[in-house]
CSV table of C-alpha atoms and ligand atoms in Angstrom, one decimal:
chain,number,residue,atom,x,y,z
A,19,UNK,CA,70.7,-22.6,65.5
A,20,UNK,CA,67.0,-24.5,65.3
A,21,UNK,CA,65.9,-24.4,61.9
A,22,UNK,CA,63.4,-21.7,61.8
A,23,UNK,CA,60.9,-21.8,59.2
A,24,UNK,CA,58.6,-19.5,57.2
A,25,UNK,CA,55.1,-18.4,57.7
A,26,UNK,CA,53.4,-20.2,54.9
A,27,UNK,CA,49.9,-18.8,54.9
A,28,UNK,CA,51.3,-15.2,55.2
A,29,UNK,CA,53.3,-16.0,51.9
A,30,UNK,CA,50.5,-17.2,50.4
A,31,UNK,CA,48.3,-14.4,51.2
A,32,UNK,CA,50.8,-12.0,50.0
A,33,UNK,CA,51.1,-13.7,46.6
A,34,UNK,CA,47.2,-13.6,46.1
A,35,UNK,CA,47.1,-10.0,47.2
A,36,UNK,CA,49.9,-9.1,44.8
A,37,UNK,CA,48.0,-11.3,42.1
A,38,UNK,CA,44.9,-9.0,42.3
A,39,UNK,CA,47.1,-6.2,40.7
A,40,UNK,CA,46.6,-6.6,36.9
A,41,UNK,CA,44.7,-9.9,37.6
A,42,UNK,CA,43.0,-11.3,34.2
A,43,UNK,CA,39.6,-13.0,33.6
A,44,UNK,CA,41.4,-16.5,33.2
A,45,UNK,CA,43.5,-16.1,36.7
A,46,UNK,CA,46.5,-14.8,35.5
A,47,UNK,CA,48.2,-11.4,35.8
A,48,UNK,CA,49.1,-8.7,32.9
A,49,UNK,CA,51.4,-6.2,34.5
A,50,UNK,CA,53.5,-5.1,31.7
A,51,UNK,CA,56.7,-3.2,32.9
A,52,UNK,CA,56.7,0.3,33.8
A,53,UNK,CA,52.6,0.3,33.4
A,54,UNK,CA,50.5,2.0,36.1
A,55,UNK,CA,50.0,-1.8,37.3
A,56,UNK,CA,53.7,-2.4,37.7
A,57,UNK,CA,53.6,1.0,39.8
A,58,UNK,CA,51.2,-0.6,42.0
A,59,UNK,CA,52.8,-3.4,42.3
A,60,UNK,CA,55.9,-1.8,43.4
A,61,UNK,CA,54.3,0.5,45.7
A,62,UNK,CA,52.8,-2.4,47.8
A,63,UNK,CA,56.2,-4.3,47.7
A,64,UNK,CA,57.7,-1.2,49.1
A,65,UNK,CA,55.0,-0.6,51.7
A,66,UNK,CA,55.4,-4.0,52.9
A,67,UNK,CA,59.1,-4.0,53.2
A,68,UNK,CA,58.9,-0.8,55.3
A,69,UNK,CA,56.1,-2.5,57.5
A,70,UNK,CA,58.8,-5.2,57.8
A,71,UNK,CA,61.5,-2.9,59.1
A,72,UNK,CA,63.3,-2.2,56.1
A,73,UNK,CA,64.8,0.7,54.3
A,74,UNK,CA,64.2,0.9,50.7
A,75,UNK,CA,66.3,2.3,47.8
A,76,UNK,CA,65.7,2.7,44.1
A,77,UNK,CA,68.5,2.9,41.5
A,78,UNK,CA,68.6,4.7,38.2
A,79,UNK,CA,66.9,1.9,36.1
A,80,UNK,CA,64.3,1.5,38.8
A,81,UNK,CA,65.6,-1.7,40.7
A,82,UNK,CA,64.4,-1.7,44.1
A,83,UNK,CA,66.4,-2.7,47.2
A,84,UNK,CA,65.0,-3.5,50.6
A,85,UNK,CA,67.8,-3.8,53.2
A,86,UNK,CA,67.6,-5.4,56.7
A,87,UNK,CA,70.7,-4.4,58.6
A,88,UNK,CA,72.9,-7.1,60.1
A,89,UNK,CA,75.6,-6.8,62.9
A,90,UNK,CA,78.4,-5.8,60.5
A,91,UNK,CA,76.7,-3.5,57.9
A,92,UNK,CA,80.2,-2.9,56.1
A,93,UNK,CA,80.0,-6.5,54.9
A,94,UNK,CA,78.3,-7.0,51.4
A,95,UNK,CA,74.9,-8.0,51.7
A,96,UNK,CA,73.3,-11.3,51.2
A,97,UNK,CA,70.6,-10.8,48.6
A,98,UNK,CA,67.6,-12.3,47.0
A,99,UNK,CA,64.9,-11.2,44.6
A,100,UNK,CA,63.4,-11.6,41.2
A,101,UNK,CA,60.7,-9.4,39.2
A,102,UNK,CA,57.2,-8.2,39.5
A,103,UNK,CA,56.6,-7.4,35.7
A,104,UNK,CA,54.9,-10.3,33.9
A,105,UNK,CA,54.1,-11.4,30.4
A,106,UNK,CA,50.7,-10.0,28.6
A,107,UNK,CA,49.5,-13.6,29.6
A,108,UNK,CA,51.4,-13.8,32.7
A,109,UNK,CA,50.8,-16.0,35.7
A,110,UNK,CA,50.5,-15.4,39.7
A,111,UNK,CA,54.0,-16.8,40.2
A,112,UNK,CA,56.8,-16.1,37.6
A,113,UNK,CA,59.1,-13.5,39.2
A,114,UNK,CA,56.4,-12.5,41.8
A,115,UNK,CA,57.1,-15.9,44.0
A,116,UNK,CA,61.1,-14.8,44.0
A,117,UNK,CA,60.2,-11.4,45.3
A,118,UNK,CA,57.6,-12.4,47.9
A,119,UNK,CA,59.9,-15.4,49.1
A,120,UNK,CA,62.4,-12.7,49.9
A,121,UNK,CA,59.8,-10.6,51.6
A,122,UNK,CA,58.9,-13.5,53.7
A,123,UNK,CA,62.5,-14.4,54.7
A,124,UNK,CA,62.7,-10.6,55.9
A,125,UNK,CA,59.3,-11.1,57.8
A,126,UNK,CA,60.7,-14.5,59.2
A,127,UNK,CA,63.9,-13.1,60.7
A,128,UNK,CA,61.9,-10.0,62.3
A,129,UNK,CA,59.4,-12.6,63.9
A,130,UNK,CA,62.1,-14.5,65.4
A,131,UNK,CA,64.3,-11.5,66.3
A,132,UNK,CA,66.9,-13.1,64.2
A,133,UNK,CA,70.3,-10.7,63.8
A,134,UNK,CA,72.5,-12.0,60.8
A,135,UNK,CA,76.2,-10.9,60.7
A,136,UNK,CA,75.9,-9.5,57.2
A,137,UNK,CA,72.8,-7.4,56.1
A,138,UNK,CA,70.2,-9.0,54.0
A,139,UNK,CA,68.5,-7.3,50.9
A,140,UNK,CA,65.5,-8.2,48.7
A,141,UNK,CA,65.5,-6.9,45.4
A,142,UNK,CA,62.8,-6.2,42.5
A,143,UNK,CA,64.8,-5.9,39.0
A,144,UNK,CA,63.2,-3.9,36.4
A,145,UNK,CA,61.9,-5.3,33.0
A,146,UNK,CA,63.0,-8.9,33.6
A,147,UNK,CA,60.3,-10.0,31.0
A,148,UNK,CA,61.3,-8.0,28.0
A,149,UNK,CA,58.0,-8.0,26.5
A,150,UNK,CA,57.0,-4.3,26.4
A,151,UNK,CA,60.6,-3.3,26.0
A,152,UNK,CA,63.1,-5.7,24.5
A,153,UNK,CA,65.4,-7.3,25.2
A,154,UNK,CA,64.8,-8.8,28.7
A,155,UNK,CA,66.7,-8.6,31.9
A,156,UNK,CA,67.3,-4.8,31.2
A,157,UNK,CA,67.2,-3.7,35.1
A,158,UNK,CA,70.0,-6.4,36.3
A,159,UNK,CA,71.8,-5.9,32.9
A,160,UNK,CA,72.4,-2.4,33.6
A,161,UNK,CA,73.9,-3.1,37.0
A,162,UNK,CA,75.8,-5.9,35.6
A,163,UNK,CA,77.3,-3.6,33.1
A,164,UNK,CA,75.7,-5.8,30.1
A,165,UNK,CA,73.9,-2.5,28.8
A,166,UNK,CA,74.4,1.0,29.4
A,167,UNK,CA,71.8,3.1,31.3
A,168,UNK,CA,71.7,5.7,28.2
A,169,UNK,CA,70.7,2.8,25.8
A,170,UNK,CA,68.2,1.4,28.0
A,171,UNK,CA,66.5,4.7,28.8
A,172,UNK,CA,66.1,5.2,25.2
A,173,UNK,CA,64.4,2.1,24.5
A,174,UNK,CA,60.8,2.4,23.0
A,175,UNK,CA,58.0,0.2,23.2
A,176,UNK,CA,55.5,-0.5,20.1
A,177,UNK,CA,53.8,2.7,20.7
A,178,UNK,CA,56.8,4.7,20.6
A,179,UNK,CA,56.9,5.4,24.5
A,180,UNK,CA,60.4,5.7,25.9
A,181,UNK,CA,61.5,3.6,28.7
A,182,UNK,CA,63.2,6.5,30.6
A,183,UNK,CA,59.9,8.6,30.3
A,184,UNK,CA,57.7,5.6,31.6
A,185,UNK,CA,60.1,5.0,34.3
A,186,UNK,CA,60.0,8.7,35.4
A,187,UNK,CA,55.9,8.5,34.9
A,188,UNK,CA,55.6,6.0,37.4
A,189,UNK,CA,57.9,7.5,39.9
A,190,UNK,CA,60.9,5.0,39.8
A,191,UNK,CA,63.8,6.7,38.3
A,192,UNK,CA,66.0,6.5,41.5
A,193,UNK,CA,69.0,8.1,42.5
A,194,UNK,CA,71.2,5.1,43.6
A,195,UNK,CA,73.7,4.6,40.8
A,196,UNK,CA,72.9,1.4,38.6
A,197,UNK,CA,76.1,-0.3,38.6
A,198,UNK,CA,77.8,-3.3,40.3
A,199,UNK,CA,78.4,-3.4,43.9
A,200,UNK,CA,79.6,-5.8,46.2
A,201,UNK,CA,76.8,-8.5,46.9
A,202,UNK,CA,78.0,-11.3,49.2
A,203,UNK,CA,75.7,-14.0,47.6
A,204,UNK,CA,72.7,-13.8,45.5
A,205,UNK,CA,69.8,-16.4,45.4
A,206,UNK,CA,66.8,-16.4,43.0
A,207,UNK,CA,63.8,-18.6,44.0
A,208,UNK,CA,61.6,-19.2,40.9
A,209,UNK,CA,59.1,-21.6,39.4
A,210,UNK,CA,60.8,-23.8,37.0
A,211,UNK,CA,58.3,-22.9,34.2
A,212,UNK,CA,59.1,-26.4,32.6
A,213,UNK,CA,58.3,-30.0,33.3
A,214,UNK,CA,61.1,-31.7,34.6
A,215,UNK,CA,60.6,-31.4,38.7
A,216,UNK,CA,57.1,-32.7,38.3
A,217,UNK,CA,58.0,-35.3,36.3
A,218,UNK,CA,60.8,-36.4,38.4
A,219,UNK,CA,58.4,-35.7,41.5
A,220,UNK,CA,61.2,-33.6,43.2
A,221,UNK,CA,60.2,-30.5,45.2
A,222,UNK,CA,63.4,-28.5,44.6
A,223,UNK,CA,65.7,-27.8,41.8
A,224,UNK,CA,69.1,-26.9,42.5
A,225,UNK,CA,69.9,-24.9,39.8
A,226,UNK,CA,73.4,-25.0,38.6
A,227,UNK,CA,73.3,-23.3,35.2
A,228,UNK,CA,71.3,-20.9,33.0
A,229,UNK,CA,71.0,-21.6,29.6
A,230,UNK,CA,72.2,-19.1,26.8
A,231,UNK,CA,69.9,-17.0,24.5
A,232,UNK,CA,70.2,-15.0,21.1
A,233,UNK,CA,67.2,-12.9,20.2
A,234,UNK,CA,66.9,-11.0,16.9
A,235,UNK,CA,64.5,-8.6,15.2
A,236,UNK,CA,63.6,-9.4,11.6
A,237,UNK,CA,62.2,-7.1,9.0
A,238,UNK,CA,60.9,-8.8,5.7
A,239,UNK,CA,60.2,-6.2,2.9
A,240,UNK,CA,58.2,-7.1,-0.2
A,241,UNK,CA,55.6,-5.1,-2.2
A,242,UNK,CA,51.6,-4.9,-1.7
A,243,UNK,CA,49.7,-5.9,-4.6
A,244,UNK,CA,46.4,-7.1,-5.2
A,245,UNK,CA,45.4,-10.6,-4.0
A,246,UNK,CA,43.4,-11.4,-6.9
A,247,UNK,CA,45.3,-9.8,-10.0
A,248,UNK,CA,49.0,-10.6,-9.1
A,249,UNK,CA,50.3,-13.8,-10.8
A,250,UNK,CA,52.0,-16.1,-8.2
A,251,UNK,CA,55.3,-15.7,-10.0
A,252,UNK,CA,55.2,-12.0,-10.0
A,253,UNK,CA,54.7,-11.6,-6.2
A,254,UNK,CA,56.8,-10.2,-3.6
A,255,UNK,CA,55.0,-11.6,-0.6
A,256,UNK,CA,56.5,-10.6,2.7
A,257,UNK,CA,54.3,-13.2,4.6
A,258,UNK,CA,55.1,-16.1,2.6
A,259,UNK,CA,58.8,-15.6,3.2
A,260,UNK,CA,58.1,-15.2,7.0
A,261,UNK,CA,56.3,-18.5,6.8
A,262,UNK,CA,59.3,-20.0,5.5
A,263,UNK,CA,61.6,-18.2,8.2
A,264,UNK,CA,59.2,-19.6,10.9
A,265,UNK,CA,59.7,-23.1,9.8
A,266,UNK,CA,63.3,-22.8,9.7
A,267,UNK,CA,63.3,-21.4,13.2
A,268,UNK,CA,61.5,-24.6,14.3
A,269,UNK,CA,64.0,-26.9,12.1
A,270,UNK,CA,66.9,-25.2,13.7
A,271,UNK,CA,65.6,-26.2,17.0
A,272,UNK,CA,64.8,-29.7,16.3
A,273,UNK,CA,67.8,-30.6,14.6
A,274,UNK,CA,69.8,-29.3,17.7
A,275,UNK,CA,68.3,-31.5,20.2
A,276,UNK,CA,68.5,-32.2,23.0
A,277,UNK,CA,67.6,-29.0,24.9
A,278,UNK,CA,67.8,-26.5,21.9
A,279,UNK,CA,64.5,-24.1,21.6
A,280,UNK,CA,63.6,-21.6,18.8
A,281,UNK,CA,60.6,-19.6,19.0
A,282,UNK,CA,58.8,-16.6,16.9
A,283,UNK,CA,56.6,-15.2,19.5
A,284,UNK,CA,56.0,-11.4,17.9
A,285,UNK,CA,54.8,-11.0,14.5
A,286,UNK,CA,53.2,-7.9,12.7
A,287,UNK,CA,52.0,-7.9,9.1
A,288,UNK,CA,51.7,-4.9,6.9
A,289,UNK,CA,49.0,-3.8,5.7
A,290,UNK,CA,47.2,-6.7,7.4
A,291,UNK,CA,44.5,-6.6,4.9
A,292,UNK,CA,42.9,-10.1,3.6
A,293,UNK,CA,43.0,-9.1,0.0
A,294,UNK,CA,46.3,-7.4,-0.3
A,295,UNK,CA,49.6,-9.1,-0.6
A,296,UNK,CA,51.5,-8.3,2.5
A,297,UNK,CA,54.4,-6.0,1.5
A,298,UNK,CA,56.0,-6.0,5.2
A,299,UNK,CA,56.5,-8.2,8.1
A,300,UNK,CA,58.3,-7.5,11.3
A,301,UNK,CA,58.8,-10.6,13.4
A,302,UNK,CA,61.4,-11.7,16.5
A,303,UNK,CA,63.3,-14.8,16.8
A,304,UNK,CA,64.4,-16.5,20.1
A,305,UNK,CA,67.1,-19.1,19.9
A,306,UNK,CA,68.4,-20.8,23.2
A,307,UNK,CA,70.6,-23.5,24.3
A,308,UNK,CA,72.6,-24.5,27.4
A,309,UNK,CA,76.1,-25.2,25.2
A,310,UNK,CA,77.5,-22.0,23.5
A,311,UNK,CA,78.9,-23.9,20.6
A,312,UNK,CA,75.7,-25.1,19.7
A,313,UNK,CA,73.9,-21.8,20.3
A,314,UNK,CA,76.5,-20.3,17.8
A,315,UNK,CA,75.9,-23.2,15.2
A,316,UNK,CA,72.2,-22.3,15.6
A,317,UNK,CA,73.0,-18.7,15.1
A,318,UNK,CA,75.0,-19.5,11.9
A,319,UNK,CA,72.0,-21.8,10.5
A,320,UNK,CA,69.6,-18.8,11.0
A,321,UNK,CA,72.0,-16.5,8.9
A,322,UNK,CA,72.7,-18.6,6.3
A,323,UNK,CA,69.0,-19.4,5.7
A,324,UNK,CA,68.2,-15.5,5.7
A,325,UNK,CA,70.8,-14.7,3.4
A,326,UNK,CA,69.3,-17.2,0.8
A,327,UNK,CA,65.5,-16.3,1.4
A,328,UNK,CA,65.4,-13.2,-0.8
A,329,UNK,CA,66.5,-15.2,-4.0
A,330,UNK,CA,63.7,-17.7,-3.1
A,331,UNK,CA,60.8,-15.5,-2.4
A,332,UNK,CA,61.7,-12.2,-4.0
A,333,UNK,CA,62.0,-10.1,-0.8
A,334,UNK,CA,64.4,-8.3,1.2
A,335,UNK,CA,65.3,-9.6,4.7
A,336,UNK,CA,66.9,-7.7,7.3
A,337,UNK,CA,68.0,-9.9,10.2
A,338,UNK,CA,69.0,-7.9,13.3
A,339,UNK,CA,70.8,-9.5,16.5
A,340,UNK,CA,69.5,-7.7,19.3
A,341,UNK,CA,70.4,-9.7,22.4
A,342,UNK,CA,72.7,-12.4,23.4
A,343,UNK,CA,74.1,-13.8,26.7
A,344,UNK,CA,76.4,-17.2,26.8
A,345,UNK,CA,75.1,-19.8,29.4
A,346,UNK,CA,75.7,-19.1,32.8
A,347,UNK,CA,77.5,-21.4,35.3
A,348,UNK,CA,76.2,-20.6,38.9
A,349,UNK,CA,78.5,-20.6,42.1
A,350,UNK,CA,79.5,-23.8,43.7
A,351,UNK,CA,79.3,-22.1,47.0
A,352,UNK,CA,75.6,-20.7,46.4
A,353,UNK,CA,74.7,-24.2,44.9
A,354,UNK,CA,75.7,-26.0,47.9
A,355,UNK,CA,74.2,-23.8,50.3
A,356,UNK,CA,71.0,-24.4,48.4
A,357,UNK,CA,71.5,-28.2,47.9
A,358,UNK,CA,72.2,-28.2,51.9
A,359,UNK,CA,69.0,-26.2,52.5
A,360,UNK,CA,67.1,-28.8,50.7
A,361,UNK,CA,68.8,-31.7,52.8
A,362,UNK,CA,68.4,-29.7,56.2
A,363,UNK,CA,64.4,-29.6,55.4
A,364,UNK,CA,64.2,-33.1,54.0
A,365,UNK,CA,62.9,-32.0,50.6
A,366,UNK,CA,63.5,-34.2,47.6
A,367,UNK,CA,65.8,-32.4,45.1
A,368,UNK,CA,67.7,-32.7,42.1
A,369,UNK,CA,70.2,-30.7,39.9
A,370,UNK,CA,68.6,-28.7,36.8
A,371,UNK,CA,69.4,-25.9,34.4
A,372,UNK,CA,67.4,-22.8,33.8
A,373,UNK,CA,65.6,-22.9,30.9
A,374,UNK,CA,64.5,-19.4,31.1
A,375,UNK,CA,66.4,-16.2,31.5
A,376,UNK,CA,66.6,-14.7,35.3
A,377,UNK,CA,68.3,-11.8,36.7
A,378,UNK,CA,70.3,-14.3,38.7
A,379,UNK,CA,72.1,-14.8,35.2
A,380,UNK,CA,73.4,-11.2,35.3
A,381,UNK,CA,74.1,-11.0,38.7
A,382,UNK,CA,76.2,-14.0,38.7
A,383,UNK,CA,78.7,-11.6,36.3
A,384,UNK,CA,79.9,-10.0,39.7
A,385,UNK,CA,78.5,-12.0,42.8
A,386,UNK,CA,78.2,-15.6,43.6
A,387,UNK,CA,74.7,-16.4,42.7
A,388,UNK,CA,72.6,-19.3,42.2
A,389,UNK,CA,68.9,-20.2,41.9
A,390,UNK,CA,66.0,-22.5,43.8
A,391,UNK,CA,63.4,-23.9,41.6
A,392,UNK,CA,60.1,-25.3,42.5
A,393,UNK,CA,57.7,-27.2,40.3
A,394,UNK,CA,54.8,-25.5,38.3
A,395,UNK,CA,51.7,-27.5,37.3
A,396,UNK,CA,52.3,-29.4,34.2
A,397,UNK,CA,55.6,-27.2,33.5
A,398,UNK,CA,53.1,-24.3,32.2
A,399,UNK,CA,54.5,-20.7,32.4
A,400,UNK,CA,53.9,-17.4,30.5
A,401,UNK,CA,50.2,-18.6,30.9
A,402,UNK,CA,47.3,-17.3,32.8
A,403,UNK,CA,46.8,-20.8,34.2
A,404,UNK,CA,50.3,-21.0,35.6
A,405,UNK,CA,50.0,-22.4,39.0
A,406,UNK,CA,52.2,-23.8,41.7
A,407,UNK,CA,51.3,-25.7,45.0
A,408,UNK,CA,51.3,-24.0,48.5
A,409,UNK,CA,53.6,-26.9,49.7
A,410,UNK,CA,56.1,-26.4,47.2
A,411,UNK,CA,56.0,-22.5,47.6
A,412,UNK,CA,56.5,-23.0,51.4
A,413,UNK,CA,59.5,-25.4,50.6
A,414,UNK,CA,61.3,-23.2,48.1
A,415,UNK,CA,61.0,-20.4,50.4
A,416,UNK,CA,62.1,-22.4,53.6
A,417,UNK,CA,65.3,-23.5,51.3
A,418,UNK,CA,65.9,-19.7,50.5
A,419,UNK,CA,65.7,-18.7,54.2
A,420,UNK,CA,68.3,-21.6,55.2
A,421,UNK,CA,70.8,-20.6,51.9
A,422,UNK,CA,70.7,-17.0,52.9
A,423,UNK,CA,70.9,-17.4,56.7
A,424,UNK,CA,74.1,-20.1,55.9
A,425,UNK,CA,75.6,-17.3,53.6
A,426,UNK,CA,74.7,-14.2,55.9
A,427,UNK,CA,76.4,-15.9,59.1
A,428,UNK,CA,79.1,-17.7,57.2
B,516,HGY,O1,62.1,-15.0,28.3
B,516,HGY,C1,62.8,-15.5,29.2
B,516,HGY,O2,63.5,-16.4,29.6
B,516,HGY,C2,62.4,-14.8,30.8
B,516,HGY,O3,60.9,-15.2,30.9
B,516,HGY,N1,62.4,-13.4,30.8
B,517,MN,MN1,60.8,-14.9,35.5
B,518,MN,MN1,58.9,-14.8,32.6
């Protein structure tokens, strides 16, 4: 079949229209999961999919599936998709590119009256970001069986709002059982969110692996007291202890190079008053590495440090592991379909591993999966200035179309 290509203007327009939902002053998007803005984005996606002739279903954890029938609808679908929720300082492309590239594939198949052998589906996965409700990748995690539906529905955000209540409130507590089902192949198109494709001047990242992650909640308890009358040796300063822990997280990452990452992104101080010694700090720790043995070593180094910290700073430290998944190896068959797609269109490409978590990492538990990366400007993401070139957006979507057609007609 002549290589059909997607309609780049239409895809770009859809991205810019979607970007208006939760648009921020600095040109990014703040569309936290299960908020009214998330609902608005979901409703728009569903409307677009129905206009493209798809039937749409929603599962018990709010994942959305838009289905385009093929010749043999008893075959497992060839699926693509990503997420519509963003970080608080999110951009226009993280997650959304993968969702709307999938929609563009559907629209292109319609335009050309292409009938695939297997059905094709585009999916939106709930709470990929894990910002408002931790951990991340909840929608795909429940379907994969990494989390139970009950534990996820019971999660609360910083204001004590329940995940399950918020899901109902926005009208996306669906009927479809949120559990594994046969998927012929899953492809997720995504911006790289790192600097390597741009540095190597490559258009397409053929993603062969997703690095592993470990997330922790830490509570450090000292004792509030007066900033002016409490001698230094008598203090129980929770924030001074947290500062040491933050330095240690950085040290653990820097001493496990290459590739190790260590981040403290969330921190709350109580009572947060300039002339009271902080009595309590709650904070997050995020450790990552593409090699599980090293990720375990980093975990041990963190635990040992937290065991010794109380003696040094006279506080209590509670380190609570809340999430872990090992590095994910993607499917050769899907990796080859992506590489073939890049070659067919003559796009420069290179193998790369995913530094961020993605829903494809959990779908890979039960279906052949891989990802397609495109560069983003200066590798910046989770930032309102996140940017991608239209030419790369089009290239990524053309490769997605080719890879899906290859699998859908295999
Ligand atoms: O944290 C991550 O890797 C993803 O952006 N949720
Ligand atoms: Mn993402
Ligand atoms: Mn993200």
